[in-house]
Coordinates of C-alpha atoms in Angstrom, one line a residue:
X198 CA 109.0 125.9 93.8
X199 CA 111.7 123.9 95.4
X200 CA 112.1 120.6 94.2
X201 CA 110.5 117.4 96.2
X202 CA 111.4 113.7 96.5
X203 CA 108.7 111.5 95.4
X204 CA 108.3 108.7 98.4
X205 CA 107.8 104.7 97.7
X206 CA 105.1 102.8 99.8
X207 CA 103.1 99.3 99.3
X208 CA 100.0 99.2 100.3
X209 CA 98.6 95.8 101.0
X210 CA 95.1 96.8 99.9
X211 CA 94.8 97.1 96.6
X212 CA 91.6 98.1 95.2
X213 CA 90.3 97.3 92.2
X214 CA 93.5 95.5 90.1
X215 CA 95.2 93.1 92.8
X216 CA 93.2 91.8 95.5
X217 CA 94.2 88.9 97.5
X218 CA 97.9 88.4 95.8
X219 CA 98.3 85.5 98.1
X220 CA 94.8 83.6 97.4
X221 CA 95.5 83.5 94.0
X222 CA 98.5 83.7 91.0
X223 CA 97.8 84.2 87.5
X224 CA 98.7 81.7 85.5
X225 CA 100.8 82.1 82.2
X226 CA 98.5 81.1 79.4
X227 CA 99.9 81.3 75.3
X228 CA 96.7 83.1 74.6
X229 CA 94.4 84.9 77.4
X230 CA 91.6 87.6 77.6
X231 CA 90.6 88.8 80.3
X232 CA 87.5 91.5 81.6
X233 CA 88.3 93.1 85.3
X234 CA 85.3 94.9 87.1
X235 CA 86.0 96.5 90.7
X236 CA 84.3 98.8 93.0
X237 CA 85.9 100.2 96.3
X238 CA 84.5 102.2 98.9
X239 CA 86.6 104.8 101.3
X240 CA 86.0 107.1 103.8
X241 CA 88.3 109.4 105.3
X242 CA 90.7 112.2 103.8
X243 CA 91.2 110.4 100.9
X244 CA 91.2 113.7 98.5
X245 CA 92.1 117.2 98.5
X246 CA 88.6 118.8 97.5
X247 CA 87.7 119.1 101.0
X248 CA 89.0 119.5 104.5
X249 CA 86.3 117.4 105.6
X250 CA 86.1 113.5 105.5
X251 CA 84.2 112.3 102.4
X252 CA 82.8 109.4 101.0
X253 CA 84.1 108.3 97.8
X254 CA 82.8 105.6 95.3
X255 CA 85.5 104.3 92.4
X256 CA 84.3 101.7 89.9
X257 CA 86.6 100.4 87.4
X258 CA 86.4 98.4 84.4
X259 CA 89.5 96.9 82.5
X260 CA 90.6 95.0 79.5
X261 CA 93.8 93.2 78.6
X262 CA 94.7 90.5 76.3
X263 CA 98.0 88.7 75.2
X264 CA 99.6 86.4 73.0
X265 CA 102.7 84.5 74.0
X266 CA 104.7 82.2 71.6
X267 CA 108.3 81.2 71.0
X268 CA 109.0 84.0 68.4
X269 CA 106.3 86.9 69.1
X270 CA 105.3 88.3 73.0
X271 CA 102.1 90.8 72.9
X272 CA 100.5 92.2 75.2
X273 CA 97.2 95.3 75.6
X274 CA 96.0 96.6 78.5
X275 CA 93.7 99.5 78.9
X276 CA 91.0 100.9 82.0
X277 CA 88.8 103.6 83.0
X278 CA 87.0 104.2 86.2
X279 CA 83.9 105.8 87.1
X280 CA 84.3 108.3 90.3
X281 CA 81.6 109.5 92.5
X282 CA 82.5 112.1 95.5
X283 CA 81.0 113.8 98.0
X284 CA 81.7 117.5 97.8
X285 CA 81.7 118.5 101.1
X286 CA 78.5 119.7 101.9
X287 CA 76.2 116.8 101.5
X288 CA 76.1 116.8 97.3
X289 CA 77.9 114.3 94.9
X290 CA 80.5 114.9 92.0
X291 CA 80.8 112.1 89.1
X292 CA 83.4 112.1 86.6
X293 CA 85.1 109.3 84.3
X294 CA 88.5 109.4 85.1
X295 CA 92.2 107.0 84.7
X296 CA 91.8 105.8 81.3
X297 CA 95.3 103.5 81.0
X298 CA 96.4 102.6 77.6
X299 CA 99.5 100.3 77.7
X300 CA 101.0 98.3 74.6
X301 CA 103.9 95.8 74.2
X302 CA 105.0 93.9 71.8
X303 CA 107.9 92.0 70.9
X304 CA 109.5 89.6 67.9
X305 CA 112.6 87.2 68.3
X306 CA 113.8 85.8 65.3
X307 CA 117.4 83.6 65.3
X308 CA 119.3 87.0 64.1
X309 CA 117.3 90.0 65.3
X310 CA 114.4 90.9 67.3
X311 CA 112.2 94.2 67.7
X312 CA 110.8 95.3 70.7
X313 CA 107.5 98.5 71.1
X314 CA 105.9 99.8 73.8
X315 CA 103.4 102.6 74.2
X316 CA 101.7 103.7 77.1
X317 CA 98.8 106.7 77.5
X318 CA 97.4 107.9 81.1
X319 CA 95.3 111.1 82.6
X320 CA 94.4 111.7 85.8
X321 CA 92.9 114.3 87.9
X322 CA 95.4 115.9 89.8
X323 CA 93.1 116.1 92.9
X324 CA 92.9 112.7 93.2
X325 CA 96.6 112.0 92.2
X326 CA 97.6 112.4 96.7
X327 CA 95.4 108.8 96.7
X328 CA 99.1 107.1 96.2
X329 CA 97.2 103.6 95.2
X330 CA 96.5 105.3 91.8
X331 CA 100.7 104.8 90.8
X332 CA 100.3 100.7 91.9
X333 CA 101.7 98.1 88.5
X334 CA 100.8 94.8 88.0
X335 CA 103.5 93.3 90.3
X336 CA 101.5 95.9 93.5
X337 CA 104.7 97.8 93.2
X338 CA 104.0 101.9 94.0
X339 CA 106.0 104.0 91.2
X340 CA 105.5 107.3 92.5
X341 CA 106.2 110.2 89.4
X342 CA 109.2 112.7 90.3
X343 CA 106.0 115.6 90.8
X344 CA 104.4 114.3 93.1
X345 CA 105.1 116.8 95.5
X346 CA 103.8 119.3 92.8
X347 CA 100.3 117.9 92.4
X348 CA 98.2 120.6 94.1
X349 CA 94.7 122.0 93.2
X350 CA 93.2 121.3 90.2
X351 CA 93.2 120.1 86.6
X352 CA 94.5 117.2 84.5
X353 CA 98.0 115.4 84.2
X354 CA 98.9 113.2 81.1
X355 CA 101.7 111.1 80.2
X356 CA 102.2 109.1 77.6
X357 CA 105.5 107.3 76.3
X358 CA 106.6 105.4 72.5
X359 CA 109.6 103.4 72.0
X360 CA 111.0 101.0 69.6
X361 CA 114.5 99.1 70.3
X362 CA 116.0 96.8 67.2
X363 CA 118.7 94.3 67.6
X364 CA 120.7 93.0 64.5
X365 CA 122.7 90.4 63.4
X366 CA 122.7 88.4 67.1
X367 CA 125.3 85.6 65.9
X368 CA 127.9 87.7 63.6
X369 CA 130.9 88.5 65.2
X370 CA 129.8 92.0 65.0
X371 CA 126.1 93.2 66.5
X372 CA 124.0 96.1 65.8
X373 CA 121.2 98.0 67.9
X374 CA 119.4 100.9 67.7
X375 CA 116.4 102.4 69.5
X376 CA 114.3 105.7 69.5
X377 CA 111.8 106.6 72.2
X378 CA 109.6 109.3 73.0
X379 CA 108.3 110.2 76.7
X380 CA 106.0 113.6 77.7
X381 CA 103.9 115.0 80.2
X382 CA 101.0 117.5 79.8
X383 CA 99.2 119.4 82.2
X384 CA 95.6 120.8 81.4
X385 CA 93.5 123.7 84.1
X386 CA 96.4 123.5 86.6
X387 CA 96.7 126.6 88.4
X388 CA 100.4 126.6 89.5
X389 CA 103.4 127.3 88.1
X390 CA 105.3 124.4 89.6
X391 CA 103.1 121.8 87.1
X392 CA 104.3 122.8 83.3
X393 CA 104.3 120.2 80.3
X394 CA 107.6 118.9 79.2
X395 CA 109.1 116.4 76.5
X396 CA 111.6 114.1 76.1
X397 CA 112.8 112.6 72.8
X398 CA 116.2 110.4 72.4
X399 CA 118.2 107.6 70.4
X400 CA 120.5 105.4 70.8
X401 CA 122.9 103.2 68.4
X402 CA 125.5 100.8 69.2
X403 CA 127.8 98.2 68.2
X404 CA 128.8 94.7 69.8
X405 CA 131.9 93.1 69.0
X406 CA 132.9 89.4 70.0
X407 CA 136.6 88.9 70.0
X408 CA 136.6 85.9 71.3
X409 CA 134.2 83.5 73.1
X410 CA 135.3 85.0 76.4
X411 CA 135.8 88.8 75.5
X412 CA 133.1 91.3 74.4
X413 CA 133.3 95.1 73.1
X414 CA 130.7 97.3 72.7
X415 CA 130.4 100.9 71.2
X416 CA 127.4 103.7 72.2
X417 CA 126.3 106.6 71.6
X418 CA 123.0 108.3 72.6
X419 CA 121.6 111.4 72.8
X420 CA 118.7 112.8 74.1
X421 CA 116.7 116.1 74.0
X422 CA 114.4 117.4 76.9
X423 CA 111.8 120.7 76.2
X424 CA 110.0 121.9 79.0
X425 CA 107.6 124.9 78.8
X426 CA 108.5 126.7 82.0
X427 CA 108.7 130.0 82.6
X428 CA 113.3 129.5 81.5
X429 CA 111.8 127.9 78.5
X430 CA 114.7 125.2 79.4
X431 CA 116.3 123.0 76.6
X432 CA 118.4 120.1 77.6
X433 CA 120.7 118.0 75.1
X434 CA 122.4 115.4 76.8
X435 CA 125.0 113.3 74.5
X436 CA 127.3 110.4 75.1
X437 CA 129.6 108.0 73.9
X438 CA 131.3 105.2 75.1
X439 CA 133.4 102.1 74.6
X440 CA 132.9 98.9 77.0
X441 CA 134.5 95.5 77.3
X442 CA 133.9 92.4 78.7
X443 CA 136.3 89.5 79.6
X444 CA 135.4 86.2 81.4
X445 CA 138.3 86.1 83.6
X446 CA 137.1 82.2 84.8
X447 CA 133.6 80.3 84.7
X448 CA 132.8 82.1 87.6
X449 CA 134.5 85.2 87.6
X450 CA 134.1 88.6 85.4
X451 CA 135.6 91.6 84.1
X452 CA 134.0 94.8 83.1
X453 CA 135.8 98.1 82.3
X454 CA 134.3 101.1 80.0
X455 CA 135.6 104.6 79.2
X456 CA 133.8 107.8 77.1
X457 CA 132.8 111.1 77.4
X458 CA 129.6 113.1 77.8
X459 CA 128.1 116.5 77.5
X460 CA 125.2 118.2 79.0
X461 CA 124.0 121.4 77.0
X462 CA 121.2 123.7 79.1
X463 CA 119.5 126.9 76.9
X464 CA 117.2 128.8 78.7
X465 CA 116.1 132.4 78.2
X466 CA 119.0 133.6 80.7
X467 CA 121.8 132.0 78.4
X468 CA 123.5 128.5 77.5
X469 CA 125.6 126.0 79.9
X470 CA 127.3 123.5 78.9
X471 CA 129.2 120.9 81.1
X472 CA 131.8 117.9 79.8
X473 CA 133.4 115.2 81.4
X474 CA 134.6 111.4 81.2
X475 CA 132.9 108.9 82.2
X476 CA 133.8 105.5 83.0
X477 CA 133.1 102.5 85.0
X478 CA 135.0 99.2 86.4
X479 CA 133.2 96.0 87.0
X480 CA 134.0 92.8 89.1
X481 CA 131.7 90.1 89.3
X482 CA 132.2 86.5 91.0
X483 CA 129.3 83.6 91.2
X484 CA 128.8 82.0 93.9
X485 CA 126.7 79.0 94.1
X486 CA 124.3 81.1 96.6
X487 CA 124.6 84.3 94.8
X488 CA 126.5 86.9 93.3
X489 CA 129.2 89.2 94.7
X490 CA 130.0 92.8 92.9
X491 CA 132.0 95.5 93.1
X492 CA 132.4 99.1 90.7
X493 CA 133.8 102.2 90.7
X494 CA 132.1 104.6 87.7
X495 CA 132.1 108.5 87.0
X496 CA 129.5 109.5 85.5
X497 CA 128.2 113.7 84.2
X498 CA 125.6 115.1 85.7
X499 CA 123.9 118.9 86.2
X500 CA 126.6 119.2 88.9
X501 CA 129.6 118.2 86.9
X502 CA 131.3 114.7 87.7
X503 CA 130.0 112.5 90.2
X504 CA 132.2 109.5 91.1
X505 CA 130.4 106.3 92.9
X506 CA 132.0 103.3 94.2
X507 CA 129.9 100.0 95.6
X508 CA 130.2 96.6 96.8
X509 CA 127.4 94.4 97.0
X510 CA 126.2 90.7 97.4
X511 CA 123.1 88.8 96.6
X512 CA 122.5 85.7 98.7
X513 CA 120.0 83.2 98.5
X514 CA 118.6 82.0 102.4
X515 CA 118.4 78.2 103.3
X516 CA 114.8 78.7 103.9
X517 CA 113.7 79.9 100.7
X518 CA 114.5 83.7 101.2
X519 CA 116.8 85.9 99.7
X520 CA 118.7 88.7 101.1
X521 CA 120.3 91.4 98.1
X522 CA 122.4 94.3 99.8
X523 CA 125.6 96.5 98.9
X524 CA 127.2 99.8 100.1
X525 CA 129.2 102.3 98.9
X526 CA 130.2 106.1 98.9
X527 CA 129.5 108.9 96.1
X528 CA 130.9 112.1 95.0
X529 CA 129.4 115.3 93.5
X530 CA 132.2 117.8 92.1
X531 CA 130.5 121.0 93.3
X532 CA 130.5 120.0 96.5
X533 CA 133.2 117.2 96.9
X534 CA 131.7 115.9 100.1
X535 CA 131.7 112.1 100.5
X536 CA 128.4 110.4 101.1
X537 CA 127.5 107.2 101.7
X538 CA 125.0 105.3 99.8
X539 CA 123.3 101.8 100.2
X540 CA 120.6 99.3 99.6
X541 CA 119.2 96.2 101.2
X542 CA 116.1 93.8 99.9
X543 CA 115.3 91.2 102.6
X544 CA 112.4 88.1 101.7
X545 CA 112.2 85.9 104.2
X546 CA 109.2 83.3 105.2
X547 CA 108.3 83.6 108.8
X548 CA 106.3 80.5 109.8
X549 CA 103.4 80.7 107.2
X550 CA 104.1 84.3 106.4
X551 CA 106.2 86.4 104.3
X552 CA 108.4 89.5 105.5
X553 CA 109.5 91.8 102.9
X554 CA 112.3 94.4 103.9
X555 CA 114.0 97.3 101.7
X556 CA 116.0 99.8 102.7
X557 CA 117.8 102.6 100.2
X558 CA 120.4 105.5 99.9
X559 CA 120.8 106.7 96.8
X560 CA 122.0 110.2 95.0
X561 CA 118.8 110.7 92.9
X562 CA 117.4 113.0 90.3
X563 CA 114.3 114.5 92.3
X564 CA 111.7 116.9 91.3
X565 CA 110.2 119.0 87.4
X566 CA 113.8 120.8 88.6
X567 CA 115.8 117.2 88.2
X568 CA 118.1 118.2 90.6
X569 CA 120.2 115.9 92.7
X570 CA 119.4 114.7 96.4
X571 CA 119.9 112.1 98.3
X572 CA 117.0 110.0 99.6
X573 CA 117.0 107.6 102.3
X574 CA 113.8 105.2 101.8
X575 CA 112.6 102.5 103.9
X576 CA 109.7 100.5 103.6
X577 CA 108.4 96.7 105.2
X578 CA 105.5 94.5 104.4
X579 CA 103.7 91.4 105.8
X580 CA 101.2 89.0 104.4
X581 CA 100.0 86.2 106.5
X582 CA 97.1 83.7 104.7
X583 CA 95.3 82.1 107.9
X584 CA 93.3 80.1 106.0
X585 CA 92.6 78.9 102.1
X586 CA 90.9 81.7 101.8
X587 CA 91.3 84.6 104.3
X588 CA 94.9 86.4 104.5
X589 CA 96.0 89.8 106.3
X590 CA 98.8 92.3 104.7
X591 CA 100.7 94.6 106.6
X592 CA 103.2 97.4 105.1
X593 CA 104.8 100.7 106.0
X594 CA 106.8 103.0 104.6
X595 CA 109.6 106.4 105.6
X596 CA 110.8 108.5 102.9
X597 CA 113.0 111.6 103.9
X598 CA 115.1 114.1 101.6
X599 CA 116.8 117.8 102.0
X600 CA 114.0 118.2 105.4
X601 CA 111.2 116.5 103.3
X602 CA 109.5 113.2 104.7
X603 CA 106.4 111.2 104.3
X604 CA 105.0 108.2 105.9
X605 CA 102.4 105.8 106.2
X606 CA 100.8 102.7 107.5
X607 CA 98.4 100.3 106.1
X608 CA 96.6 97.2 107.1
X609 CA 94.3 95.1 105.1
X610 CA 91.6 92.1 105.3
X611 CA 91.8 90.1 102.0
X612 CA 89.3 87.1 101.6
X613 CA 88.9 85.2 98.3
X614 CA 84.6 84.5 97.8
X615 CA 85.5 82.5 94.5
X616 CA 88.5 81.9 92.0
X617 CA 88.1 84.9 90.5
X618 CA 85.8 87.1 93.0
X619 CA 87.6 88.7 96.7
X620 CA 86.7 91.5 99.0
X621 CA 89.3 93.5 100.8
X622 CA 88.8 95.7 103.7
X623 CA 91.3 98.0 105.8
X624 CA 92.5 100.7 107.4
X625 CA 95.0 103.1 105.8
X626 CA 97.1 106.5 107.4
X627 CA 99.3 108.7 105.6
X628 CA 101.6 111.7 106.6
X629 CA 103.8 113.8 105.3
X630 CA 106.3 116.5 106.6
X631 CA 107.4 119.7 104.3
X632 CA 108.7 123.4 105.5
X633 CA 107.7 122.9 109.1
X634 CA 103.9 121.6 108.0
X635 CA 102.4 118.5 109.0
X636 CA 99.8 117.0 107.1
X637 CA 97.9 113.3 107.7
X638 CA 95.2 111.7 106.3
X639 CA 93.7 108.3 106.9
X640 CA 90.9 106.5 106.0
X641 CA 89.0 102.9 106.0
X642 CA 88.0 101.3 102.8
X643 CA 86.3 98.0 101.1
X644 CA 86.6 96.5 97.8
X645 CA 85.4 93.8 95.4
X646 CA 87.3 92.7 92.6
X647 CA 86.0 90.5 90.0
X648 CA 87.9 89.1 87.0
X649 CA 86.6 86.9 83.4
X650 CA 89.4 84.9 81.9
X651 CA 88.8 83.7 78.2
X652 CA 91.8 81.2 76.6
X653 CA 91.8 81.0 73.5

């Protein structure tokens, strides 16, 4: 099946985890425990099981706790939700599904520090289109690279393990290493788009300080990625590298790297193997509003050499906004055409509101395939609070790649009944555009989310 771009959106209305960002931010506390219990009600086409509109019922119930002091950062998360459906034809279909496992923790000490993170999720893939599911803590929507795969039925799991260890911080000569471990299995699926793959890698390097104003460092990593398709594909990507650093002034920095890299592909049909250099060039000057940037860097990919050249600037608005943007042009080897790439980020208060703006254009690794496309995205949001209490949100979204495209519009109610207690209520429309189909969905929703904070 031919690769598809996952699209970004941000919906406003948030069921369940963030209701009511505006109404209320968490604060940081040194030790915290908190309980989360939510229950949201949609109607509409809000799942594949049925051409029809349904009604569908999702309770959730959470638990995280952390632990924040100068020398040790850790944090547990984990959730599970109870989902009742109708199935079309006037009947009901329970199931406990989304159980989220995430851990983090992290140790500083005056010469090293350690760093781990795990993570687990499953999901039923018929409710994966419900794009709400992929919202972080931040209400950010990280759509997977299969989306576009996620048809019919069955389970998708992913789960992720990585440690990172830093060394001897103040010697003239630094060491790090890391090893991490990322998969994802598919259970019942009944296409052969959706097929369980693994990813295990490493990485080591060295730092050297020459002087207070001129840094080296050395790399090498490596990385192995098994898939069980029907090439039974094998991909070993290696690197190394050599980088340095020099503080040209107090305001004003240089950046220049060179090393090669090597992609080996085994499948049943044979082995490829592609080499090249890679490199990059760096220049960046502070300003006392922002930043201003400029590369140049090759880097190896599946299509040989790709060479990418950007300028960009970060500014920071007189009225408490900020505006990030660059621009810049890229080149594949196979095909040598120039293209142009970009991004913009635009915050900016309007009266008592906030408007959020970002636009990208980007060469990106799409798709189970991970082949290159290039993605335009687009996507806008604003939040208004007309009173202590009561606020509105506002978002939209346009995602197009190689003839692919999706949409969608969303607009939400948020009202706080207590610190910890708020209802939300909105409207939501989605559509997407593939090989000459159409397909929307909308529907209307309400939620209550309820949280329990224990310091302690």
């Amino acid at each position: 099946m031919k690769s598809r771009v996952a699209g970004f959106l941000a919906i406003s209305a948030l069921p369940l985890t963030v209701v009511g960002p505006l109404l209320a931010q968490e604060q940081e506390l040194p030790r915290s425990l908190r309980f989360s219990l939510g229950q949201t009600l949609s109607y509409g086409d809000t799942s594949s099981t049925t051409d029809e509109s349904i009604l569908l019922s999702t309770t959730t119930l959470g638990f995280k706790t952390g632990v924040k002091t100068e020398i040790t950062d850790l944090s547990f998360d984990t959730s599970t939700a109870l989902r009742i459906a109708g199935d079309g034809s006037g009947g009901a279909e329970s199931e406990i599904d989304q159980p989220r496992l995430q851990l983090k923790y992290a140790r500083r000490a005056a010469d090293a520090d350690i760093a781990v993170a795990a993570s687990f999720r499953r999901d039923d893939i018929t409710y994966l289109r419900l794009l709400d599911i992929f919202v972080d803590e931040e209400g950010n929507l990280l759509l997977p690279d299969d989306i576009f795969q996620l048809q019919g039925s069955g389970e998708r799991r992913d789960y992720s393990a990585s440690v990172q260890v830093n060394a001897r911080k103040q010697a003239p000569l630094t060491l790090s290493f890391g090893l991490n471990l990322s998969g994802r299995d598919y259970v019942g699926v009944d296409t052969d788009a959706l097929f369980d793959s693994r990813t295990t890698g490493a990485n080591v390097g060295v730092g050297l300080r020459f002087s207070p104003v001129m840094q080296g460092n050395l790399a090498a990593s490596a990385s192995l990625y098994e898939a069980e398709d029907i090439e039974e594909t094998e991909r070993l990507r290696q690197s190394l590298s050599f980088g340095l650093t020099r503080e040209l002034r107090e305001d004003l920095s240089l950046g220049a790297s060179i090393g090669v890299s090597s992609i080996e592909t085994e499948t049943i049909a044979g082995t490829d193997r592609i080499e090249g250099l890679t490199g990059s060039l760096n220049l960046d000057i502070d300003r006392p509003n922002g930043a201003i940037s400029t590369s140049i860097a090759a880097e190896t990919t599946l299509s040989g050499t790709r060479i990418n050249a950007q300028i960009g600037r970060n500014l920071s608005l007189a009225n408490g906004g900020s505006l990030n943007a660059s621009i810049g042009v890229t080149r594949p080897e196979d095909t040598g055409e120039i293209d142009t790439v970009a991004t913009l980020g635009l915050n900016r208060p309007l009266g008592t509101g906030q408007l959020g703006l970002t636009y990208s254009r980007s060469a990106t690794l799409v798709g189970v395939d991970q082949e290159e496309s290039l993605v335009n995205q687009l996507s806008a949001s604003y939040a208004r609070p007309l009173t202590e209490l009561l606020s509105i949100g506002l978002n939209g979204a346009y995602v197009d790649s190689d003839g692919d495209s999706r949409s969608s519009l969303s607009a939400s109610v948020n009202y706080a009944l207590a610190e910890n207690l708020s209802v939300n209520t909105g409207y939501r429309f989605d559509s997407s555009a593939s090989d000459g189909t159409d397909d929307d969905d909308s529907s209307i929703f309400i939620g209550l989310g309820r949280s329990f904070d224990f310091p302690y």
